[in-house]
Structures are given as structure tokens and as C-alpha cells.
C-alpha atoms as a PDB file:
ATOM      1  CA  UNK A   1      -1.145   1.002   4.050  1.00  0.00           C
ATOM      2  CA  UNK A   2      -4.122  -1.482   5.871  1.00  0.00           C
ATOM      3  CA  UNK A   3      -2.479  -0.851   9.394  1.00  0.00           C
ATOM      4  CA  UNK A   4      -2.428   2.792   8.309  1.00  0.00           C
ATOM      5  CA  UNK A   5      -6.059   3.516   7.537  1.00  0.00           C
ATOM      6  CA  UNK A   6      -7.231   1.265  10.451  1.00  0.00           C
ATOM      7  CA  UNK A   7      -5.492   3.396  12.671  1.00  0.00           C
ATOM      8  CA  UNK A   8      -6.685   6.353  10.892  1.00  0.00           C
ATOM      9  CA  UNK A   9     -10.431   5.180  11.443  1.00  0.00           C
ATOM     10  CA  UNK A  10      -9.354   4.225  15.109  1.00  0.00           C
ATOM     11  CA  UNK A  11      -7.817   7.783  15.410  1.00  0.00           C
ATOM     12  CA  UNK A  12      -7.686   9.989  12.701  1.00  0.00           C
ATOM     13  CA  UNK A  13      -6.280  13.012  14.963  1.00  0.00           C
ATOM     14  CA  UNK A  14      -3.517  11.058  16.298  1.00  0.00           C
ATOM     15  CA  UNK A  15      -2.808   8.963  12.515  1.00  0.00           C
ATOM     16  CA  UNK A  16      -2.374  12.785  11.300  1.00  0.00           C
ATOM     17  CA  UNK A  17      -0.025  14.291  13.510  1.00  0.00           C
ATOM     18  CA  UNK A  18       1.901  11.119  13.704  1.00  0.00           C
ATOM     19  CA  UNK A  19       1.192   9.886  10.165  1.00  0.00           C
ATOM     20  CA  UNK A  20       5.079  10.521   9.001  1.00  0.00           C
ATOM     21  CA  UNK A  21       6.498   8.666  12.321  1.00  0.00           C
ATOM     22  CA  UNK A  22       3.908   6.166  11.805  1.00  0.00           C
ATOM     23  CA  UNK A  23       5.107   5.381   8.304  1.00  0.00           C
ATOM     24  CA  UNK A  24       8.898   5.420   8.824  1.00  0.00           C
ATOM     25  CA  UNK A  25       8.715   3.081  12.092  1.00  0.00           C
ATOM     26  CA  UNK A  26       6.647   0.779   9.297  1.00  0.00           C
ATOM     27  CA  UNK A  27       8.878   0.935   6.810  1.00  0.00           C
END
């Protein structure tokens, strides 16, 4: 969830469209 809303500050556009893909390659 940290890495997530870092990125999200970083590049909330890109954390948005890719938020799913983001989360599975996490998980």
C-alpha cells in the first residue's frame, strides 16, 4: 500500500490507469 500511494503522488494518472496491474504484479 506505501509503494502504492508514493507512486500515486509521483503519478497519479499513470497509478490510476495502471492501479489494478500495479497491485497484482505486487501481490
Amino acid at each position: 500500500m506505501a509503494a502504492t500511494r508514493t507512486f500515486s503522488i509521483i503519478k497519479p494518472d499513470a497509478t490510476r490507469r495502471n492501479l489494478t496491474g500495479a497491485v497484482t504484479k505486487m501481490l
